[in-house]
PDB file of C-alpha atoms and ligand atoms in Angstrom:
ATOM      1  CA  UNK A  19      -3.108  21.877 -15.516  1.00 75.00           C
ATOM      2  CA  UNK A  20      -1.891  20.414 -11.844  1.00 90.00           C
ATOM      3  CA  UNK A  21      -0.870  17.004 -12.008  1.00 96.00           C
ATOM      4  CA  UNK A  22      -2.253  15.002  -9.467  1.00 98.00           C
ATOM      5  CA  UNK A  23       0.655  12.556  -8.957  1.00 98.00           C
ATOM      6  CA  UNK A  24       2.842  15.227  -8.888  1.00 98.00           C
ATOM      7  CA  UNK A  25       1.119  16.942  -6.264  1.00 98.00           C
ATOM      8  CA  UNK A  26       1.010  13.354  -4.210  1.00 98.00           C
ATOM      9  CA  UNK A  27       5.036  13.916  -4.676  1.00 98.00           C
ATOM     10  CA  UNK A  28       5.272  16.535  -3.277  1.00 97.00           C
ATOM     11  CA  UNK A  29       3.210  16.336  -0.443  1.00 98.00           C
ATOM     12  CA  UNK A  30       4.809  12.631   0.360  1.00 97.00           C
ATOM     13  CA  UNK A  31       8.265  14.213   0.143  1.00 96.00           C
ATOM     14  CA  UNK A  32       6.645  16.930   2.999  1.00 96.00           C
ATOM     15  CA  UNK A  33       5.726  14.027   4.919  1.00 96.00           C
ATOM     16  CA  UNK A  34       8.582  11.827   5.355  1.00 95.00           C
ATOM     17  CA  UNK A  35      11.284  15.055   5.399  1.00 93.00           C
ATOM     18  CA  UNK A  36      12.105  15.802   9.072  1.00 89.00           C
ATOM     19  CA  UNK A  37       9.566  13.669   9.437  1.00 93.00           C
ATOM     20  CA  UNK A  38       7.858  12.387  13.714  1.00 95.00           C
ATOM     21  CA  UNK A  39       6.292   8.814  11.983  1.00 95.00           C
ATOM     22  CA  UNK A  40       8.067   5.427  12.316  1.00 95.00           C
ATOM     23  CA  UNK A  41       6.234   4.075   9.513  1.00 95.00           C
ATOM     24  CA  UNK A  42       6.430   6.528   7.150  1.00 95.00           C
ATOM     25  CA  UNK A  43       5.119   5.084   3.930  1.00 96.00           C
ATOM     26  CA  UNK A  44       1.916   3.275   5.622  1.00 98.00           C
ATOM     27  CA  UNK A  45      -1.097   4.111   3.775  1.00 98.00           C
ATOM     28  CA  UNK A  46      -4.206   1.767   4.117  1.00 98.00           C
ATOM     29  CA  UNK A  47      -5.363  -0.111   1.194  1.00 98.00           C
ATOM     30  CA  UNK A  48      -9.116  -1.206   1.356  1.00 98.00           C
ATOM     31  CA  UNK A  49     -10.615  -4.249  -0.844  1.00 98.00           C
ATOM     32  CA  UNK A  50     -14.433  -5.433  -0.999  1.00 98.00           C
ATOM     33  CA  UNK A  51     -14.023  -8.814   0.582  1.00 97.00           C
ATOM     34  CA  UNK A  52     -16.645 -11.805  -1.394  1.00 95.00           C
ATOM     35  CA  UNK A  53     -19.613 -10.873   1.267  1.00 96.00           C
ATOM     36  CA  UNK A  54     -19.302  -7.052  -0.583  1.00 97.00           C
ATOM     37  CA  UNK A  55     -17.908  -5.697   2.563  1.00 98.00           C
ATOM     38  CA  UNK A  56     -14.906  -2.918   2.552  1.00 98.00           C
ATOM     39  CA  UNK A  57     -11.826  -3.675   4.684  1.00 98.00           C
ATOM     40  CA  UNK A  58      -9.235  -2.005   5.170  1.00 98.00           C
ATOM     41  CA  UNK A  59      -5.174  -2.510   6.103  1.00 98.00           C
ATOM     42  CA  UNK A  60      -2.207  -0.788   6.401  1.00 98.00           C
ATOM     43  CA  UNK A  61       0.457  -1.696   4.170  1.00 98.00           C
ATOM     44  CA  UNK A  62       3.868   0.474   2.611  1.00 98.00           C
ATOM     45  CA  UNK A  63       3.899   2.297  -0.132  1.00 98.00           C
ATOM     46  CA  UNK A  64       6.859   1.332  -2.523  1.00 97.00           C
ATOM     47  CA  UNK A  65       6.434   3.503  -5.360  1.00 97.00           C
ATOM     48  CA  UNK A  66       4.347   6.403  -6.860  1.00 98.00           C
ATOM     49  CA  UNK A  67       4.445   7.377 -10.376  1.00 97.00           C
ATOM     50  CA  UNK A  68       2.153   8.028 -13.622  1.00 95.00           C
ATOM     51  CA  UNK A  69       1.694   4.394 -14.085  1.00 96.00           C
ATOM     52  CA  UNK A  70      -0.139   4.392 -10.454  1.00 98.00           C
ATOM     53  CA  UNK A  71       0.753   3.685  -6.874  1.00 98.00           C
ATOM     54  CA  UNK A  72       2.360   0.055  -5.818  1.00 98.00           C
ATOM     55  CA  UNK A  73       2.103  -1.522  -2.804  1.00 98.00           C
ATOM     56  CA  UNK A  74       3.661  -5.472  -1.944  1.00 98.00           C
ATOM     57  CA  UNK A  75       2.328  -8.137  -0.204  1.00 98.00           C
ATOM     58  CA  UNK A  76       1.044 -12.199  -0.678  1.00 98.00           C
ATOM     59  CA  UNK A  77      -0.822 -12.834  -3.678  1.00 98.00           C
ATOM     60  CA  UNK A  78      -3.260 -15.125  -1.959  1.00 97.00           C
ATOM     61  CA  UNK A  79      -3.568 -12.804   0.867  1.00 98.00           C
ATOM     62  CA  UNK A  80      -7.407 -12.334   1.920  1.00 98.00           C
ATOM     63  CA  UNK A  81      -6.492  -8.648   0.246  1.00 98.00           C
ATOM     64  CA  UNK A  82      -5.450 -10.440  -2.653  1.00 98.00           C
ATOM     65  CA  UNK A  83      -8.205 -12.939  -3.057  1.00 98.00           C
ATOM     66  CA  UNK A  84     -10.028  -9.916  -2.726  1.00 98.00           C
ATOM     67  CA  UNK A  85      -8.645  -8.089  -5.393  1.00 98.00           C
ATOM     68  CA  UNK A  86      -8.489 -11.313  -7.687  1.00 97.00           C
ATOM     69  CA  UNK A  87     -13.020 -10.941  -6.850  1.00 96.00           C
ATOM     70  CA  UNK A  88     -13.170  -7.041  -7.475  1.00 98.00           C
ATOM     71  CA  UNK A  89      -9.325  -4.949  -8.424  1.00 98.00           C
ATOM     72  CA  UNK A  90     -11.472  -2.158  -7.273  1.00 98.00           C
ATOM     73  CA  UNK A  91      -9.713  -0.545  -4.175  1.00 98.00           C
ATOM     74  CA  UNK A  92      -9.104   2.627  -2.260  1.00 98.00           C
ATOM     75  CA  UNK A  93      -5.794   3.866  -0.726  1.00 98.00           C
ATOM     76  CA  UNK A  94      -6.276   6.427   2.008  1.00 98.00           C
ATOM     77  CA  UNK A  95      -3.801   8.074   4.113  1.00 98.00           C
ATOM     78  CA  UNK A  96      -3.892  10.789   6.962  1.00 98.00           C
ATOM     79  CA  UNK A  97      -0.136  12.472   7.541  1.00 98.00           C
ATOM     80  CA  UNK A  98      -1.199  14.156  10.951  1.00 96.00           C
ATOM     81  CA  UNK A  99       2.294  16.068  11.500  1.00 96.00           C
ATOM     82  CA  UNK A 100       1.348  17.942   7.961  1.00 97.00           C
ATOM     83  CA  UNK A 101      -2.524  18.098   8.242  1.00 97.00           C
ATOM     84  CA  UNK A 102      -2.544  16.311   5.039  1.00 98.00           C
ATOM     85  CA  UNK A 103      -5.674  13.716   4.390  1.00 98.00           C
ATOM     86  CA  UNK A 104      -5.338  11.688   0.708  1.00 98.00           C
ATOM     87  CA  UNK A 105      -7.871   9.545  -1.152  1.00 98.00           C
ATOM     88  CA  UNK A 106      -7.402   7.932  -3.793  1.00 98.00           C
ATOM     89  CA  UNK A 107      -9.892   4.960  -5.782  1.00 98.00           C
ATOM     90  CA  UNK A 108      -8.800   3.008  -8.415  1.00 98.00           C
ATOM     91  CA  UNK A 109      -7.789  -0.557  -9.755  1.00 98.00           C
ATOM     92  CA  UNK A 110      -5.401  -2.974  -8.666  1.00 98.00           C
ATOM     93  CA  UNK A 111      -3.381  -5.097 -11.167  1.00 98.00           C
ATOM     94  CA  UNK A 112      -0.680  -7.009 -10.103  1.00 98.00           C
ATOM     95  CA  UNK A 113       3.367  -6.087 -11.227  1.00 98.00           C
ATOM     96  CA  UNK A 114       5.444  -8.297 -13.515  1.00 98.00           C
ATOM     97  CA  UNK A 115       7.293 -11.058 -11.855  1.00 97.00           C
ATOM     98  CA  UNK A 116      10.271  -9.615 -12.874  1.00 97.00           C
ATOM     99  CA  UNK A 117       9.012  -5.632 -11.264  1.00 97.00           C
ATOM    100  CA  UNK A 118       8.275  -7.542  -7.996  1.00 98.00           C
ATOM    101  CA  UNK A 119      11.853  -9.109  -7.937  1.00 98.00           C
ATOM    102  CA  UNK A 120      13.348  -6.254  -7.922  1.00 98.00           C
ATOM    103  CA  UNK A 121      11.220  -4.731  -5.167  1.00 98.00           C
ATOM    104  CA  UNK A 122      11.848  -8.287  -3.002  1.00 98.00           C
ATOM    105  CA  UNK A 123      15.215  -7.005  -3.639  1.00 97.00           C
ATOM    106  CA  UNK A 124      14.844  -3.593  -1.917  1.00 96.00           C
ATOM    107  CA  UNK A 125      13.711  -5.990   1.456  1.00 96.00           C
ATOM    108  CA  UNK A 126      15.337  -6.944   4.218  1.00 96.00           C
ATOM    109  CA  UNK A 127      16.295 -10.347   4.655  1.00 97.00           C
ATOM    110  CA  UNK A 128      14.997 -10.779   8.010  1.00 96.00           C
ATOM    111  CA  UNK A 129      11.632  -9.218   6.082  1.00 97.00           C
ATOM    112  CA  UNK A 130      12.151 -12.038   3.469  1.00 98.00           C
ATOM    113  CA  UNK A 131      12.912 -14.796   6.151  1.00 98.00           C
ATOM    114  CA  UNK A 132       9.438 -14.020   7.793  1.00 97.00           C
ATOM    115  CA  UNK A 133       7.625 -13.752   4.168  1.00 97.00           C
ATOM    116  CA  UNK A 134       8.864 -17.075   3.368  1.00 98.00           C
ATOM    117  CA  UNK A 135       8.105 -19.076   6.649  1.00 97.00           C
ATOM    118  CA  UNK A 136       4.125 -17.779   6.475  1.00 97.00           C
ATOM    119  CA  UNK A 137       1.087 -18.219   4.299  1.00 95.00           C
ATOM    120  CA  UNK A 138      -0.493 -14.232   5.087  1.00 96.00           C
ATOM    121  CA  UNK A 139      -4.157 -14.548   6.117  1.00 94.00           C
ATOM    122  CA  UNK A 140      -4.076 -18.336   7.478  1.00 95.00           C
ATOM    123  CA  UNK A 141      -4.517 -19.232  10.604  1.00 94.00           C
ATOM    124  CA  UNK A 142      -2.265 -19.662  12.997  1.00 96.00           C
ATOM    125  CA  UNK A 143      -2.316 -22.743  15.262  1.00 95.00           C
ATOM    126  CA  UNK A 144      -0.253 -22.020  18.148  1.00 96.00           C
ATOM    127  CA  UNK A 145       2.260 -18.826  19.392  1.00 96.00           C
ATOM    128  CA  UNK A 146       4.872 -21.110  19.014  1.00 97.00           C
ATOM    129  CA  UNK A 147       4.539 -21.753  15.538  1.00 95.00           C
ATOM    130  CA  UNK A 148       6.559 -18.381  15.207  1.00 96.00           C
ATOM    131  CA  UNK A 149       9.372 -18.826  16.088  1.00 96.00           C
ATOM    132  CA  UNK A 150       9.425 -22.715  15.000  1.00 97.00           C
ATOM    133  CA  UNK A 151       8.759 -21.877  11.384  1.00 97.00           C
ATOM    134  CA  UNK A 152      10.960 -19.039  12.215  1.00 97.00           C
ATOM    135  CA  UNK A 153      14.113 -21.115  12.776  1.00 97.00           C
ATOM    136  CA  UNK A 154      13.279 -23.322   9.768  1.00 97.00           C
ATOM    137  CA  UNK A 155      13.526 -20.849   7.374  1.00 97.00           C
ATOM    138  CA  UNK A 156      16.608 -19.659   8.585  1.00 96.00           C
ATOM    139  CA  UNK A 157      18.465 -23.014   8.862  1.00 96.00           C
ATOM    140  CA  UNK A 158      17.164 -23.787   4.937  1.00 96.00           C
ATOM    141  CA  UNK A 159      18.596 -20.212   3.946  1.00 96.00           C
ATOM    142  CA  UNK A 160      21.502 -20.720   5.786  1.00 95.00           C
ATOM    143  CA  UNK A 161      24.753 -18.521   3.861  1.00 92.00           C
ATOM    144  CA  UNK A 162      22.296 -18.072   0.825  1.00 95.00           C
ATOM    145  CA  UNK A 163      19.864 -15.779  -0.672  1.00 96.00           C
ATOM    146  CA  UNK A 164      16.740 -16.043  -0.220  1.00 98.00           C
ATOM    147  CA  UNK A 165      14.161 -16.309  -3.012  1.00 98.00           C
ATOM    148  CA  UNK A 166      11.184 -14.501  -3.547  1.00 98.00           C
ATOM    149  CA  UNK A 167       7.987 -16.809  -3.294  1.00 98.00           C
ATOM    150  CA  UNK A 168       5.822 -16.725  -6.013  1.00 97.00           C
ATOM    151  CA  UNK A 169       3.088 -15.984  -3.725  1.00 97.00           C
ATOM    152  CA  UNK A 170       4.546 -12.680  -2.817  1.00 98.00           C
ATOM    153  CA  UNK A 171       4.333 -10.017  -5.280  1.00 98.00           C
ATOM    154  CA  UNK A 172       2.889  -6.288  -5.654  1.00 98.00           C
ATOM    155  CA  UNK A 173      -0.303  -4.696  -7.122  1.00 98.00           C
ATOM    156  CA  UNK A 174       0.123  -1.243  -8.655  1.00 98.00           C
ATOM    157  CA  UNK A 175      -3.740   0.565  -8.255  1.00 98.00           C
ATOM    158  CA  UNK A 176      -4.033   2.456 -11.107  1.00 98.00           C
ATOM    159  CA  UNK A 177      -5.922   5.721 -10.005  1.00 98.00           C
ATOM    160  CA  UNK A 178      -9.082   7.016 -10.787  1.00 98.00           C
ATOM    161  CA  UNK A 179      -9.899   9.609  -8.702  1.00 98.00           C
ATOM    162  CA  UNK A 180      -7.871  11.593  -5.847  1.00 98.00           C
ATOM    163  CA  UNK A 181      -8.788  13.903  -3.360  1.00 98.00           C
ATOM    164  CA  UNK A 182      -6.169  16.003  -1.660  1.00 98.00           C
ATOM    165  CA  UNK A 183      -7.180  17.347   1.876  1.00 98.00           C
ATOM    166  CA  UNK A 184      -5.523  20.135   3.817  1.00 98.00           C
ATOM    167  CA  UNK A 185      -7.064  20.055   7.489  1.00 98.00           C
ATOM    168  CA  UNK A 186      -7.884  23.414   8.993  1.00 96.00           C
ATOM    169  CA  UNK A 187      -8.906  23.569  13.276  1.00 93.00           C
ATOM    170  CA  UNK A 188     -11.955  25.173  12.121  1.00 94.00           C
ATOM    171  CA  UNK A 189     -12.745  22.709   9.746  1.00 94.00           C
ATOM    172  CA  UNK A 190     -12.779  24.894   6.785  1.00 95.00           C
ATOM    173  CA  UNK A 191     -10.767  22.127   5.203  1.00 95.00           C
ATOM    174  CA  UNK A 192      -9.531  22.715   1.254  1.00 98.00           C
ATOM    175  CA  UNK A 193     -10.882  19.775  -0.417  1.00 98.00           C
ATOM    176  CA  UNK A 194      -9.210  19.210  -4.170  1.00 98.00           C
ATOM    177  CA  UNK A 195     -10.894  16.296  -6.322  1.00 98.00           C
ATOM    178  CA  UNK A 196      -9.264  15.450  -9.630  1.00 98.00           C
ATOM    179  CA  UNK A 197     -10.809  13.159 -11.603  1.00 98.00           C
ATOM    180  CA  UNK A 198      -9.419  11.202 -14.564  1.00 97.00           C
ATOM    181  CA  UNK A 199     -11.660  11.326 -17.725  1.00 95.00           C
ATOM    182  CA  UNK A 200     -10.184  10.352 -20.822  1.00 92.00           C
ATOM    183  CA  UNK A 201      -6.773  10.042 -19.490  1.00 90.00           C
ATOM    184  CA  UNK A 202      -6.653  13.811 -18.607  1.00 95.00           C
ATOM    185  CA  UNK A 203      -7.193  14.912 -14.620  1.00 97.00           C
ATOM    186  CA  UNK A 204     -10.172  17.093 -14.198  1.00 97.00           C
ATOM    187  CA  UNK A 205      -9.508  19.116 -10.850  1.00 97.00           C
ATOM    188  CA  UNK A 206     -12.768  20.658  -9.021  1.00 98.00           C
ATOM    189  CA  UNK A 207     -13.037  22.133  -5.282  1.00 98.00           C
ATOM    190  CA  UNK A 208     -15.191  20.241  -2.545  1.00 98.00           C
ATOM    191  CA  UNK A 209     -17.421  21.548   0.036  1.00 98.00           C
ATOM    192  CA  UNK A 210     -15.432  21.160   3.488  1.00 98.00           C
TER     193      UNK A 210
HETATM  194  C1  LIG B 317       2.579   0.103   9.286  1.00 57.58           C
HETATM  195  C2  LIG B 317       2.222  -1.234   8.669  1.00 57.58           C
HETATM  196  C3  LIG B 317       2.759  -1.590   7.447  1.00 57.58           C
HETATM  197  C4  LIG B 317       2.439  -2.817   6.865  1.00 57.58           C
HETATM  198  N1  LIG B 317       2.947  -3.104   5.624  1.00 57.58           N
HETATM  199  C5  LIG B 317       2.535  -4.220   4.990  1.00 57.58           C
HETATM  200  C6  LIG B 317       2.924  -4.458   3.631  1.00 57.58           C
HETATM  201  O1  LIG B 317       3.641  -3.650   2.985  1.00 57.58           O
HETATM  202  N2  LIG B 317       2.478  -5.602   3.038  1.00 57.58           N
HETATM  203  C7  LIG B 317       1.677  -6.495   3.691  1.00 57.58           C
HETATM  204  O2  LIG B 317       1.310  -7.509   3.102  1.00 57.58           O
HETATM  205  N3  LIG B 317       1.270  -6.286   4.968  1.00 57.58           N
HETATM  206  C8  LIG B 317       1.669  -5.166   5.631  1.00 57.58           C
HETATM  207  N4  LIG B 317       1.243  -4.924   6.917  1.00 57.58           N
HETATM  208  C9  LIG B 317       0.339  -5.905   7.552  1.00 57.58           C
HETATM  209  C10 LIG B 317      -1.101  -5.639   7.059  1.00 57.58           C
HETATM  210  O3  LIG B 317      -1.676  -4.562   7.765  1.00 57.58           O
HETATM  211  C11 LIG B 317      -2.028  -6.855   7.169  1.00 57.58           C
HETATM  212  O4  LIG B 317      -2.049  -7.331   8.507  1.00 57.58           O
HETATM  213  C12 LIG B 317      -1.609  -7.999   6.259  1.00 57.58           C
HETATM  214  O5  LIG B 317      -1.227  -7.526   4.987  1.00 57.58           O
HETATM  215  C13 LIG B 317      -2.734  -9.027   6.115  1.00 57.58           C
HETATM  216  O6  LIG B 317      -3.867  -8.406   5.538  1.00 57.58           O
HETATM  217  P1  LIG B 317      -5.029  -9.269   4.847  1.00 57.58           P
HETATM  218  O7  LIG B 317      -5.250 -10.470   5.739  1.00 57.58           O
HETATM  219  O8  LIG B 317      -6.208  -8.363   4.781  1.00 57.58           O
HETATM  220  O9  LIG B 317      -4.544  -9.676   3.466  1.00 57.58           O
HETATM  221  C14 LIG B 317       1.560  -3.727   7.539  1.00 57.58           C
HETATM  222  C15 LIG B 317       1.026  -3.347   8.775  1.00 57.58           C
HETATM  223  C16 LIG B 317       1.350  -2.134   9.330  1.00 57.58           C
HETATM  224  C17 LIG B 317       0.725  -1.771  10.658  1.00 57.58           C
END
């Protein structure tokens, strides 16, 4: 039977060889916000395996006051250079402390500097703020690491259901839909 993650592999590894996009893991994640509305962000993909597909960000995000109200989500991503469409719906949990080290880690620290200086999702009072909070972070991290905030972490959305779409001019898309039931992935074939 085709394995659904595998075949997300495969077509990821399509996307990003040789590949025209800048941002080449963005996918957009979309939570039901406490009004029961969707919305929808892009954010990177870190990781894909059986265990599901984790993405980083701030805990207390609106996302992830979101997700703390309903883990249901879906991830959806269009690869135009390939003519590839992907949906996926599933639920979120958040990664160990110690699995969202590691992936602060893999960051770079100008990527950490700006995590740390900003509370995602708040306002913002003036431009200027930026760069002063900015140049505060820096001068406190000054020659050292810097840690990861415990408001930063990842969620790893543990899949569901995925459709794979292959676009066609005509519109005769192939539509593939597996389904999970019972822990094994059901495939069937979807009207264009
Ligand atoms: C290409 C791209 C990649 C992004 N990657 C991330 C990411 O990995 N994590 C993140 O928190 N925000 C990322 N952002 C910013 C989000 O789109 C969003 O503005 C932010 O997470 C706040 O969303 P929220 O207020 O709904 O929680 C990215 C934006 C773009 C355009």
């Amino acid at each position: 039977m085709e394995n659904p993650i595998e075949k997300f592999q495969s077509w990821w590894n399509k996307a990003i060889s040789n590949s025209p996009l800048q941002q080449k893991s963005a996918i957009c994640i979309s939570t039901i916000n406490e009004q029961g509305f969707p919305s929808g962000r892009f954010v990177d993909l870190k990781s894909v395996d059986e265990n599901g597909f984790v993405f980083c960000t701030y805990l207390d995000s609106a996302k992830g006051k979101h997700i703390q109200h309903n883990p249901k989500v879906a991830m959806t991503i269009w690869w135009d250079h390939v003519g590839y469409q992907v949906r996926v719906i599933g639920e979120a949990q958040a990664v160990s402390d110690a699995e969202a080290i590691e992936f602060w880690k893999t960051r770079k620290r100008s990527a950490q500097l700006t995590t740390t200086a900003f509370q995602q999702s708040q306002p913002l009072k003036e431009l200027e703020e930026l760069q002063t909070r900015m140049q505060e972070v820096s001068d406190q991290f000054i020659n050292r690491e810097v840690p990861k905030p415990s408001t930063w972490g990842g969620y790893r959305i543990q899949p569901v259901s995925i459709e794979f779409l292959t676009f066609a001019e005509n519109r005769l898309h192939l539509r593939e839909l597996f389904n999970k039931k019972e822990n094994a992935w059901i495939k069937s074939l979807l009207q264009p």
